[in-house]
Amino acid sequence: MIYLNFEHSSLLFSSRNKGNVHDVFFVFLALYVFLFIYLGRYGYPAGEDYFFGKVIADNNFWESQKILFHGVNRVANSFILICIAGAGLENIYPILPFITVLFDMGVLYFLISVLTSLNTRKKIFITFLLQAIHFAFAVGLSEDFYWLSGMPYNWSLFLLILTIACLVRMFEKQNFRWLFPLFPLIFVNGTMLEQTSLVQSILLCSLFFYFMGARQSRNIRVVLCLLLIAVLAFFILLLSPGTSARMATATSGNLFRSLSIAFKFGFFTALKFFLNPVVYIALLFLPDVAFALNHAFALNHRGKNSHCLRKWLIFLLVFLVAPFQQFIIGWALGSNYEPRGEYLILAMMAMAWMSLWLFFHHDEVFLEKIRSSSLYRWRILFLIGYLVFNGNFLALLHDLKIAPAYLTEQKGREVLVRQKKNEGVKDVSLPALRNKPRLIYFKNRDIAYSFKGNWNHLNASYWGINNVRALPQSFLQDEKRRRLLDEGDVKALCELGEAGVLEAQIDLGRMYDPGVSGDETQKDYAEALKWYAMASEQGDLYSKIRLVQFYAFGLGTQKSLWKAFMYVGSYLWAL
């Protein structure tokens, strides 16, 4: 960092900045974070949660661990999830977001304490600020924060941040007692997720070569020990039976396919990052962050361009993080990351973005140029505008209105299943949900309209029945329509789609779509377009992509590049 020799009374973390605006902003941030926590009390288990619940219900703790070790490709997160599921899914779900936020904010506070010498009040303020930005920035927030099976992605990210903070504290103070928490921390995080396991190994490898160049023999020995643990953990994760099974069934190990996934999905992930306004709003806060770091490390380097990366190189290095991470998962599993995994990529891109600007483009002229710009004085208003008008917060406001009714419906389903089970009914039809909050309802893992389906099976197995499905009330009250639906009657399926069942709309679109293999006598572009359009209105991404192709090439409708462009925008907005 460099020493800021200009007047700093306007800096956010300066001791001279004690106005009421600072206090009002803090109250806003605290309320912002609280609302996201409060929504979590209406959360309800879904999908793989029932798998963990069933395993722990049928086996003791260590038998459950053995089953998951052979069936799930991650070691540490399955251990943690089994511990949580053992307490009862319905009991633990409402408090999980609160516990997660306490952990996240504790890690952030510790990191700020390590990197700065600010007083406690300002460290708490920055902690709330970063947590609020995290809520707004997270692409897969519904999976990473409100869904038990996705929470390990959040935990793994903050364990990585905690590892970095401990390493900084240890080498800054040359206090090697920090090795005792670092050993288990690196091992646990190394066996939790491929992304963070690989990143911490690369990080420790970089430190090793740095100390080799600096000829610091004691630090070399310490880092080498930590690196060996990180590599050991990575190989335990990689060679576990669950990973081997998934790699055997996926088209993994194919270089060309992996490169295709890296470039295709890596490009879209990077595009999401660089289209996010907060990426550029963060640059306006660089003088504030540099000021706080200067006072902690007393780094008074006045060289204006020493060790300074060019701006285009910073953009390129951050951009390359996305295809690199996508390449790893493409090689291992033959697919791209789901939203909760993409969230981790974007978070790592954000960490790289701020670190490169702060530590490798830290000339005094650049920071002075930011501070003297007309945008700098409005940076807090820009940030508040981003926090208020981003998709996650707007979804939160929508969800708070309907979340109580959603939880009531879910609990009513559970009561109905138990009642039917006591009556000896093994194939149970439940009412479809009328209220579907955007953040705490997982549409891709809800009970479908057919008795078939993986998520239906997981729910049924957990509840101790044979089959379960969810239908609109009009079908529940009409046995003939249910029978026709079971027999595969197209008219009954169309009625289900007209009733607003997303899965039925998607199935009908694919059934009529000539671009999808199936019964050729039923193929009709116009009918496929009709059902894709209905599914698109409910946010289905596959339907949006097909509509782009239909309108771009005039399939089943008049060619319209404008409508194709509109659906491209709709797809990117949904991402």
Coordinates of C-alpha atoms in Angstrom, one line a residue:
M1 CA 0.0 0.0 0.0
I2 CA 1.0 3.6 -0.2
Y3 CA 0.8 6.5 2.3
L4 CA -2.1 8.9 1.6
N5 CA -0.6 12.3 2.2
F6 CA -3.8 14.2 1.3
E7 CA -6.4 15.6 3.7
H8 CA -8.5 12.7 4.7
S9 CA -11.5 14.2 6.6
S10 CA -13.9 12.9 4.0
L11 CA -12.6 9.3 4.2
L12 CA -15.2 6.8 5.5
F13 CA -13.0 5.3 8.2
S14 CA -11.2 8.5 9.2
S15 CA -11.4 9.5 12.9
R16 CA -12.6 12.9 11.7
N17 CA -15.7 11.5 10.1
K18 CA -18.1 11.3 13.0
G19 CA -21.3 12.7 11.4
N20 CA -24.8 11.5 11.8
V21 CA -24.7 10.2 8.2
H22 CA -22.3 7.5 9.4
D23 CA -24.8 6.4 12.1
V24 CA -27.8 6.4 9.8
F25 CA -25.9 4.3 7.3
F26 CA -25.0 1.8 10.1
V27 CA -28.7 1.5 11.1
F28 CA -29.7 0.9 7.5
L29 CA -27.0 -1.8 7.2
A30 CA -28.1 -3.5 10.4
L31 CA -31.8 -3.5 9.3
Y32 CA -30.8 -4.8 5.9
V33 CA -28.9 -7.8 7.4
F34 CA -31.7 -8.5 9.9
L35 CA -34.3 -8.7 7.2
F36 CA -32.4 -11.4 5.3
I37 CA -32.0 -13.3 8.6
Y38 CA -35.6 -12.9 9.5
L39 CA -36.8 -14.4 6.2
G40 CA -34.9 -17.6 7.1
R41 CA -37.3 -18.4 9.9
Y42 CA -39.8 -19.4 7.1
G43 CA -37.4 -21.8 5.4
Y44 CA -38.4 -25.4 4.8
P45 CA -36.3 -28.5 3.8
A46 CA -36.1 -29.5 0.2
G47 CA -34.4 -32.0 -2.2
E48 CA -31.2 -33.5 -0.8
D49 CA -32.0 -32.4 2.7
Y50 CA -34.4 -35.3 2.9
F51 CA -31.6 -37.7 1.8
F52 CA -29.4 -36.6 4.8
G53 CA -32.4 -36.8 7.1
K54 CA -33.3 -40.3 5.9
V55 CA -29.7 -41.6 6.3
I56 CA -29.4 -40.3 9.9
A57 CA -32.9 -41.6 10.8
D58 CA -32.1 -45.1 9.6
N59 CA -28.5 -45.4 10.9
N60 CA -26.2 -44.4 13.7
F61 CA -23.8 -41.5 13.3
W62 CA -20.8 -43.4 12.1
E63 CA -22.7 -45.7 9.8
S64 CA -24.2 -42.6 8.3
Q65 CA -20.8 -41.2 7.7
K66 CA -19.7 -44.4 6.0
I67 CA -22.7 -44.3 3.7
L68 CA -22.1 -40.7 2.7
F69 CA -18.4 -41.2 2.2
H70 CA -19.2 -43.8 -0.4
G71 CA -22.1 -41.9 -2.0
V72 CA -21.2 -38.2 -1.7
N73 CA -18.0 -36.7 -3.2
R74 CA -17.3 -34.3 -0.4
V75 CA -16.1 -35.4 3.0
A76 CA -16.2 -32.5 5.4
N77 CA -19.6 -31.1 4.3
S78 CA -21.3 -34.4 4.6
F79 CA -20.0 -34.8 8.1
I80 CA -21.4 -31.3 9.0
L81 CA -24.7 -31.9 7.3
I82 CA -25.2 -35.2 9.1
C83 CA -24.6 -33.5 12.4
I84 CA -27.2 -30.8 11.6
A85 CA -29.8 -33.3 10.2
G86 CA -29.5 -35.3 13.3
A87 CA -31.0 -32.4 15.3
G88 CA -34.2 -32.7 13.1
L89 CA -34.6 -30.9 9.8
E90 CA -37.8 -29.0 10.7
N91 CA -36.4 -27.9 14.1
I92 CA -33.0 -26.6 12.9
Y93 CA -34.1 -24.9 9.6
P94 CA -35.4 -21.7 11.1
I95 CA -32.2 -20.9 13.0
L96 CA -29.7 -22.0 10.4
P97 CA -29.5 -18.5 8.6
F98 CA -28.9 -16.8 12.0
I99 CA -26.1 -19.2 12.9
T100 CA -24.6 -18.8 9.4
V101 CA -24.6 -15.0 9.6
L102 CA -23.0 -15.1 13.1
F103 CA -20.2 -17.3 11.6
D104 CA -19.8 -15.1 8.5
M105 CA -19.7 -11.9 10.4
G106 CA -17.4 -13.4 13.0
V107 CA -14.9 -14.3 10.2
L108 CA -15.3 -10.8 8.6
Y109 CA -14.7 -9.1 11.9
F110 CA -11.6 -11.2 12.6
L111 CA -10.3 -10.4 9.0
I112 CA -10.8 -6.7 9.5
S113 CA -9.1 -6.9 12.9
V114 CA -6.1 -8.5 11.3
L115 CA -5.8 -6.1 8.4
T116 CA -6.6 -2.8 10.1
S117 CA -6.1 -0.9 13.4
L118 CA -9.5 0.7 13.4
N119 CA -11.5 0.9 16.7
T120 CA -14.2 -1.6 17.6
R121 CA -17.1 0.6 16.4
K122 CA -15.7 1.0 12.9
K123 CA -14.8 -2.7 12.6
I124 CA -18.4 -3.6 13.5
F125 CA -19.6 -1.0 10.9
I126 CA -17.4 -2.5 8.2
T127 CA -18.5 -6.0 9.1
F128 CA -22.2 -5.1 8.6
L129 CA -21.3 -3.3 5.4
L130 CA -19.5 -6.4 3.9
Q131 CA -22.3 -8.7 5.0
A132 CA -24.9 -6.5 3.4
I133 CA -22.9 -6.4 0.1
H134 CA -22.5 -10.2 0.4
F135 CA -26.3 -10.6 0.5
A136 CA -26.8 -8.3 -2.4
F137 CA -24.0 -9.7 -4.5
A138 CA -24.6 -13.5 -4.0
V139 CA -25.9 -15.0 -7.2
G140 CA -27.0 -18.3 -5.6
L141 CA -28.3 -16.7 -2.3
S142 CA -31.4 -19.0 -2.1
E143 CA -29.1 -22.1 -2.3
D144 CA -26.2 -20.8 -0.3
F145 CA -28.0 -19.2 2.6
Y146 CA -31.5 -20.7 2.9
W147 CA -31.0 -24.2 1.8
L148 CA -29.2 -26.7 4.1
S149 CA -27.6 -28.8 1.3
G150 CA -26.2 -25.7 -0.3
M151 CA -24.9 -23.9 2.8
P152 CA -21.5 -25.7 2.7
Y153 CA -20.6 -23.4 -0.2
N154 CA -21.1 -20.4 2.0
W155 CA -19.3 -22.0 4.9
S156 CA -16.4 -23.1 2.7
L157 CA -15.9 -19.5 1.4
F158 CA -15.7 -18.1 4.8
L159 CA -13.4 -20.8 6.1
L160 CA -11.1 -19.9 3.2
I161 CA -11.3 -16.2 4.3
L162 CA -10.6 -17.3 7.9
T163 CA -7.6 -19.3 6.7
I164 CA -6.2 -16.3 4.9
A165 CA -6.7 -14.1 8.0
C166 CA -4.9 -16.6 10.2
L167 CA -2.0 -16.8 7.7
V168 CA -1.7 -13.0 7.6
R169 CA -1.7 -12.8 11.4
M170 CA 0.8 -15.6 11.9
F171 CA 3.4 -14.3 9.4
E172 CA 2.9 -10.6 10.3
K173 CA 3.5 -11.3 14.0
Q174 CA 5.8 -14.3 13.5
N175 CA 3.6 -16.0 16.1
F176 CA 3.6 -19.7 15.1
R177 CA 1.1 -20.7 17.8
W178 CA -1.4 -20.0 15.0
L179 CA -0.4 -23.3 13.5
F180 CA -2.6 -25.2 15.9
P181 CA -5.9 -23.8 14.5
L182 CA -4.5 -23.7 11.0
F183 CA -3.8 -27.4 10.7
P184 CA -7.5 -28.6 11.3
L185 CA -8.8 -25.5 9.4
I186 CA -6.9 -26.3 6.3
F187 CA -7.7 -30.0 6.4
V188 CA -11.5 -29.4 6.9
N189 CA -11.7 -26.8 4.2
G190 CA -9.6 -29.0 1.9
T191 CA -12.1 -31.9 2.2
M192 CA -15.2 -29.8 1.8
L193 CA -15.3 -28.5 -1.8
E194 CA -13.1 -28.8 -4.8
Q195 CA -13.0 -25.1 -5.5
T196 CA -11.8 -23.9 -2.1
S197 CA -9.6 -26.9 -1.6
L198 CA -7.7 -26.1 -4.9
V199 CA -7.6 -22.4 -4.2
Q200 CA -6.0 -22.8 -0.7
S201 CA -3.4 -25.2 -2.2
I202 CA -2.5 -22.7 -4.8
L203 CA -2.4 -19.9 -2.2
L204 CA 0.0 -21.9 0.0
C205 CA 2.1 -22.9 -3.0
S206 CA 2.5 -19.2 -3.9
L207 CA 3.5 -18.4 -0.3
F208 CA 6.1 -21.2 -0.5
F209 CA 7.8 -19.8 -3.6
Y210 CA 7.6 -16.3 -2.2
F211 CA 9.4 -17.2 1.0
M212 CA 11.9 -19.3 -1.1
G213 CA 12.7 -16.1 -3.0
A214 CA 13.0 -14.1 0.2
R215 CA 15.2 -16.9 1.7
Q216 CA 13.1 -17.0 4.9
S217 CA 13.9 -20.6 6.0
R218 CA 11.6 -20.7 9.0
N219 CA 8.6 -19.5 7.1
I220 CA 9.5 -22.0 4.3
R221 CA 9.3 -24.9 6.7
V222 CA 6.0 -23.7 8.2
V223 CA 4.3 -23.2 4.8
L224 CA 5.6 -26.5 3.5
C225 CA 3.9 -28.3 6.4
L226 CA 0.6 -26.5 5.7
L227 CA 0.9 -27.1 2.0
L228 CA 1.4 -30.9 2.6
I229 CA -1.8 -30.9 4.7
A230 CA -3.7 -29.0 2.0
V231 CA -2.5 -31.3 -0.7
L232 CA -3.4 -34.4 1.4
A233 CA -6.9 -33.0 2.0
F234 CA -7.3 -32.3 -1.7
F235 CA -6.4 -35.9 -2.6
I236 CA -8.7 -37.4 0.1
L237 CA -11.5 -35.3 -1.5
L238 CA -10.5 -36.3 -5.1
L239 CA -10.0 -40.0 -4.4
S240 CA -13.0 -40.6 -2.1
P241 CA -15.5 -43.2 -3.5
G242 CA -18.2 -40.6 -4.0
T243 CA -16.0 -38.6 -6.4
S244 CA -14.8 -41.7 -8.2
A245 CA -18.4 -42.8 -8.8
R246 CA -19.4 -39.4 -10.1
M247 CA -16.4 -39.2 -12.4
A248 CA -17.2 -42.7 -13.7
T249 CA -20.8 -41.8 -14.7
A250 CA -20.0 -38.3 -16.1
T251 CA -18.2 -37.5 -19.3
S252 CA -15.2 -36.4 -17.3
G253 CA -11.5 -36.4 -18.3
N254 CA -12.4 -35.1 -21.8
L255 CA -10.1 -32.2 -22.5
F256 CA -12.1 -30.7 -25.3
R257 CA -15.4 -31.0 -23.4
S258 CA -13.7 -29.4 -20.3
L259 CA -12.4 -26.5 -22.5
S260 CA -15.8 -26.1 -24.0
I261 CA -17.4 -25.8 -20.5
A262 CA -14.6 -23.5 -19.3
F263 CA -15.0 -21.0 -22.2
K264 CA -18.8 -21.2 -22.5
F265 CA -19.8 -21.1 -18.8
G266 CA -16.7 -19.3 -17.7
F267 CA -17.5 -16.5 -20.1
F268 CA -21.1 -16.1 -18.8
T269 CA -19.9 -16.2 -15.2
A270 CA -17.3 -13.5 -15.9
L271 CA -19.9 -11.5 -17.8
K272 CA -22.2 -11.6 -14.7
F273 CA -19.3 -10.3 -12.6
F274 CA -18.3 -7.4 -14.8
L275 CA -22.0 -6.4 -15.4
N276 CA -22.6 -6.1 -11.7
P277 CA -22.5 -2.4 -10.7
V278 CA -21.0 -3.0 -7.2
V279 CA -17.8 -4.2 -9.0
Y280 CA -17.2 -0.6 -10.0
I281 CA -18.8 1.1 -7.0
A282 CA -16.1 -0.8 -4.9
L283 CA -13.4 1.1 -6.8
L284 CA -14.7 4.3 -5.3
F285 CA -14.0 3.0 -1.9
L286 CA -10.3 2.2 -2.6
P287 CA -9.0 5.4 -0.9
D288 CA -11.0 4.5 2.2
V289 CA -9.7 0.9 2.3
A290 CA -6.1 2.1 1.5
F291 CA -6.3 4.6 4.4
A292 CA -7.4 1.8 6.8
L293 CA -4.7 -0.6 5.7
N294 CA -2.0 2.1 5.8
H295 CA -2.6 2.7 9.5
A296 CA -2.5 -1.0 10.3
F297 CA 0.7 -1.9 8.4
A298 CA 2.4 1.5 8.3
L299 CA 3.4 1.0 4.7
N300 CA 4.7 4.3 3.6
H301 CA 5.9 3.5 0.1
R302 CA 5.8 6.7 -1.9
G303 CA 6.9 5.2 -5.2
K304 CA 4.1 6.1 -7.6
N305 CA 4.3 3.1 -9.9
S306 CA 6.3 0.5 -8.1
H307 CA 4.9 -3.0 -8.6
C308 CA 2.0 -1.6 -10.5
L309 CA -0.1 -3.8 -12.8
R310 CA -1.7 -2.2 -15.8
K311 CA -5.5 -1.8 -15.6
W312 CA -6.2 -4.1 -18.5
L313 CA -4.1 -6.9 -16.9
I314 CA -6.2 -6.7 -13.7
F315 CA -9.3 -7.1 -15.7
L316 CA -7.8 -10.1 -17.6
L317 CA -6.5 -11.8 -14.5
V318 CA -9.9 -11.5 -12.7
F319 CA -11.7 -12.7 -15.9
L320 CA -9.6 -15.8 -16.1
V321 CA -10.7 -16.9 -12.6
A322 CA -14.1 -18.0 -14.0
P323 CA -13.0 -20.2 -16.9
F324 CA -10.2 -21.8 -14.7
Q325 CA -12.8 -22.8 -12.0
Q326 CA -15.3 -24.0 -14.7
F327 CA -12.5 -26.0 -16.3
I328 CA -11.8 -27.9 -13.1
I329 CA -15.4 -28.9 -12.6
G330 CA -15.7 -29.7 -16.3
W331 CA -12.7 -32.1 -16.1
A332 CA -14.0 -33.7 -12.9
L333 CA -17.7 -34.1 -13.5
G334 CA -18.4 -33.2 -17.2
S335 CA -20.7 -30.3 -16.3
N336 CA -20.8 -26.7 -15.2
Y337 CA -21.3 -25.3 -11.7
E338 CA -24.8 -24.9 -10.3
P339 CA -25.7 -21.5 -8.9
R340 CA -24.3 -22.3 -5.5
G341 CA -21.0 -23.2 -7.0
E342 CA -21.0 -20.2 -9.3
Y343 CA -21.5 -18.0 -6.3
L344 CA -18.2 -19.2 -5.0
I345 CA -16.5 -18.3 -8.3
L346 CA -17.9 -14.8 -8.3
A347 CA -16.9 -14.4 -4.6
M348 CA -13.3 -15.4 -5.5
M349 CA -13.4 -13.0 -8.5
A350 CA -14.4 -10.3 -6.1
M351 CA -11.6 -11.1 -3.7
A352 CA -9.1 -11.1 -6.6
W353 CA -10.5 -7.8 -7.9
M354 CA -10.1 -5.9 -4.7
S355 CA -6.7 -7.5 -3.8
L356 CA -5.2 -6.7 -7.2
W357 CA -6.3 -3.0 -7.2
L358 CA -5.1 -2.6 -3.6
F359 CA -1.8 -4.3 -3.6
F360 CA -0.7 -4.3 -7.3
H361 CA -2.1 -1.0 -8.5
H362 CA -1.4 1.2 -5.5
D363 CA 0.2 4.3 -6.9
E364 CA -0.7 7.5 -5.1
V365 CA -1.8 9.3 -8.3
F366 CA -4.5 6.7 -9.0
L367 CA -6.0 6.9 -5.5
E368 CA -5.9 10.7 -5.6
K369 CA -7.6 10.7 -9.0
I370 CA -10.5 8.6 -7.5
R371 CA -10.8 10.8 -4.4
S372 CA -10.9 14.0 -6.4
S373 CA -13.5 12.7 -8.9
S374 CA -17.1 14.0 -8.6
L375 CA -18.3 10.4 -8.2
Y376 CA -16.3 9.9 -5.0
R377 CA -18.5 12.1 -2.8
W378 CA -21.6 10.1 -3.9
R379 CA -20.1 6.7 -3.3
I380 CA -22.3 5.9 -0.3
L381 CA -25.5 6.9 -2.1
F382 CA -24.4 4.7 -5.0
L383 CA -23.8 1.8 -2.7
I384 CA -27.2 2.3 -0.9
G385 CA -28.9 2.4 -4.3
Y386 CA -27.3 -0.9 -5.3
L387 CA -28.2 -2.5 -2.0
V388 CA -31.9 -1.4 -2.3
F389 CA -32.5 -2.1 -6.0
N390 CA -30.6 -5.3 -6.5
G391 CA -32.5 -8.5 -7.3
N392 CA -31.9 -10.3 -4.0
F393 CA -33.3 -7.4 -1.9
L394 CA -36.3 -7.0 -4.2
A395 CA -36.9 -10.8 -4.0
L396 CA -36.7 -10.5 -0.2
L397 CA -39.4 -7.8 0.0
H398 CA -41.6 -10.0 -2.2
D399 CA -40.9 -13.0 -0.1
L400 CA -41.7 -11.4 3.3
K401 CA -45.3 -10.9 2.2
I402 CA -46.0 -14.5 1.3
A403 CA -43.5 -16.4 3.4
P404 CA -45.8 -17.1 6.3
A405 CA -48.5 -18.5 4.0
Y406 CA -45.8 -20.6 2.2
L407 CA -44.6 -22.2 5.5
T408 CA -48.2 -22.9 6.5
E409 CA -48.8 -24.7 3.2
Q410 CA -45.6 -26.8 3.7
K411 CA -46.5 -27.8 7.2
G412 CA -50.1 -28.6 6.0
R413 CA -48.6 -30.9 3.5
E414 CA -46.6 -32.7 6.2
V415 CA -49.7 -33.1 8.3
L416 CA -51.6 -34.6 5.4
V417 CA -48.8 -37.1 4.6
R418 CA -48.8 -38.3 8.2
Q419 CA -52.5 -38.6 8.1
K420 CA -52.5 -40.6 4.9
K421 CA -49.7 -42.8 6.2
N422 CA -51.7 -43.6 9.3
E423 CA -54.6 -44.6 7.1
G424 CA -52.4 -47.0 5.2
V425 CA -52.2 -44.9 2.0
K426 CA -48.8 -45.4 0.3
D427 CA -49.3 -43.2 -2.8
V428 CA -50.1 -39.7 -1.6
S429 CA -51.2 -36.7 -3.8
L430 CA -50.5 -33.4 -2.1
P431 CA -51.9 -29.9 -3.0
A432 CA -49.5 -27.9 -5.2
L433 CA -48.1 -24.8 -3.5
R434 CA -49.9 -21.5 -4.2
N435 CA -47.2 -19.3 -2.6
K436 CA -43.7 -19.7 -3.9
P437 CA -41.2 -17.2 -2.3
R438 CA -38.2 -16.6 -4.7
L439 CA -35.5 -17.1 -2.1
I440 CA -36.7 -19.9 0.2
Y441 CA -38.7 -21.9 -2.4
F442 CA -36.6 -24.3 -4.5
K443 CA -38.6 -24.8 -7.7
N444 CA -36.1 -27.3 -9.1
R445 CA -36.4 -29.5 -6.0
D446 CA -40.1 -29.3 -5.2
I447 CA -42.4 -32.2 -5.4
A448 CA -43.4 -32.7 -9.0
Y449 CA -46.8 -33.5 -10.6
S450 CA -45.8 -37.1 -11.4
F451 CA -45.0 -40.0 -9.0
K452 CA -41.8 -40.3 -10.9
G453 CA -38.8 -38.1 -10.1
N454 CA -35.8 -38.1 -7.8
W455 CA -37.1 -35.3 -5.5
N456 CA -40.5 -37.0 -5.1
H457 CA -38.7 -40.3 -4.2
L458 CA -36.5 -38.5 -1.6
N459 CA -39.5 -36.9 0.0
A460 CA -41.5 -40.2 0.0
S461 CA -38.6 -42.2 1.4
Y462 CA -38.1 -39.7 4.3
W463 CA -41.8 -39.8 5.2
G464 CA -42.0 -43.6 5.0
I465 CA -44.4 -43.9 2.0
N466 CA -44.0 -45.3 -1.5
N467 CA -44.8 -42.3 -3.7
V468 CA -45.7 -38.7 -3.4
R469 CA -46.7 -36.0 -5.9
A470 CA -48.2 -32.4 -5.9
L471 CA -51.3 -31.4 -8.0
P472 CA -53.6 -28.4 -8.2
Q473 CA -56.9 -28.7 -6.3
S474 CA -58.9 -29.2 -9.5
F475 CA -57.0 -32.5 -10.0
L476 CA -57.0 -33.6 -6.4
Q477 CA -60.8 -33.3 -6.4
D478 CA -61.3 -35.2 -9.7
E479 CA -60.2 -38.9 -9.7
K480 CA -60.8 -39.3 -13.4
R481 CA -58.4 -36.5 -14.3
R482 CA -55.8 -38.0 -12.0
R483 CA -56.2 -41.4 -13.7
L484 CA -55.9 -39.9 -17.2
L485 CA -52.8 -38.1 -16.1
D486 CA -51.3 -41.3 -14.7
E487 CA -52.0 -42.9 -18.1
G488 CA -50.1 -40.2 -19.9
D489 CA -53.1 -38.5 -21.5
V490 CA -51.9 -35.4 -23.3
K491 CA -55.1 -33.5 -22.8
A492 CA -54.8 -34.0 -19.0
L493 CA -51.2 -32.8 -19.1
C494 CA -52.3 -29.7 -21.1
E495 CA -54.9 -29.0 -18.4
L496 CA -52.2 -29.3 -15.8
G497 CA -50.0 -26.9 -17.8
E498 CA -52.9 -24.4 -18.1
A499 CA -53.3 -24.6 -14.3
G500 CA -49.8 -23.1 -14.0
V501 CA -47.7 -26.2 -13.1
L502 CA -44.2 -25.3 -14.4
E503 CA -42.9 -28.9 -14.7
A504 CA -45.9 -29.7 -16.9
Q505 CA -45.3 -26.6 -19.1
I506 CA -41.7 -27.6 -19.6
D507 CA -42.6 -31.2 -20.4
L508 CA -45.2 -30.1 -22.9
G509 CA -42.7 -27.7 -24.6
R510 CA -40.2 -30.5 -24.9
M511 CA -42.8 -33.0 -26.1
Y512 CA -43.9 -30.7 -29.0
D513 CA -40.4 -29.3 -29.7
P514 CA -39.0 -30.9 -33.0
G515 CA -35.5 -30.1 -31.7
V516 CA -36.0 -32.6 -28.8
S517 CA -36.1 -36.3 -29.5
G518 CA -39.4 -38.0 -29.0
D519 CA -42.6 -39.0 -30.8
E520 CA -42.4 -37.3 -34.2
T521 CA -46.2 -37.3 -34.7
Q522 CA -46.6 -34.8 -31.8
K523 CA -43.9 -32.3 -32.9
D524 CA -45.2 -28.8 -33.6
Y525 CA -43.1 -25.6 -33.3
A526 CA -46.1 -23.4 -32.6
E527 CA -47.3 -25.6 -29.7
A528 CA -43.8 -25.8 -28.3
L529 CA -43.5 -22.0 -28.4
K530 CA -46.8 -21.6 -26.6
W531 CA -45.7 -23.8 -23.7
Y532 CA -42.1 -22.5 -23.6
A533 CA -43.6 -19.0 -23.4
M534 CA -45.7 -19.9 -20.3
A535 CA -42.7 -21.6 -18.6
S536 CA -40.5 -18.6 -19.4
E537 CA -42.9 -16.3 -17.5
Q538 CA -42.2 -18.5 -14.4
G539 CA -38.5 -18.0 -14.9
D540 CA -37.4 -21.3 -16.6
L541 CA -34.0 -20.6 -18.2
Y542 CA -34.2 -23.5 -20.7
S543 CA -37.5 -22.2 -22.1
K544 CA -36.0 -18.7 -22.5
I545 CA -33.1 -20.1 -24.5
R546 CA -35.4 -22.1 -26.8
L547 CA -37.6 -19.0 -27.3
V548 CA -34.5 -17.0 -28.4
Q549 CA -33.8 -19.7 -31.0
F550 CA -37.5 -19.9 -32.1
Y551 CA -37.7 -16.1 -32.7
A552 CA -34.3 -15.8 -34.2
F553 CA -34.9 -18.4 -36.9
G554 CA -38.7 -18.0 -37.2
L555 CA -39.6 -21.5 -35.9
G556 CA -43.4 -21.7 -35.4
T557 CA -43.7 -18.0 -35.5
Q558 CA -42.7 -15.0 -37.6
K559 CA -38.9 -14.2 -37.4
S560 CA -38.3 -11.4 -34.9
L561 CA -34.8 -10.5 -33.9
W562 CA -36.2 -7.9 -31.6
K563 CA -38.1 -10.6 -29.6
A564 CA -35.1 -12.9 -29.7
F565 CA -33.0 -10.0 -28.2
M566 CA -35.6 -9.4 -25.5
Y567 CA -35.5 -13.0 -24.4
V568 CA -31.7 -12.9 -24.4
G569 CA -32.0 -9.9 -22.0
S570 CA -34.6 -11.8 -20.0
Y571 CA -32.3 -14.8 -19.7
L572 CA -29.3 -12.7 -18.6
W573 CA -31.5 -10.9 -16.1
A574 CA -32.7 -14.2 -14.7
L575 CA -29.1 -15.3 -14.3

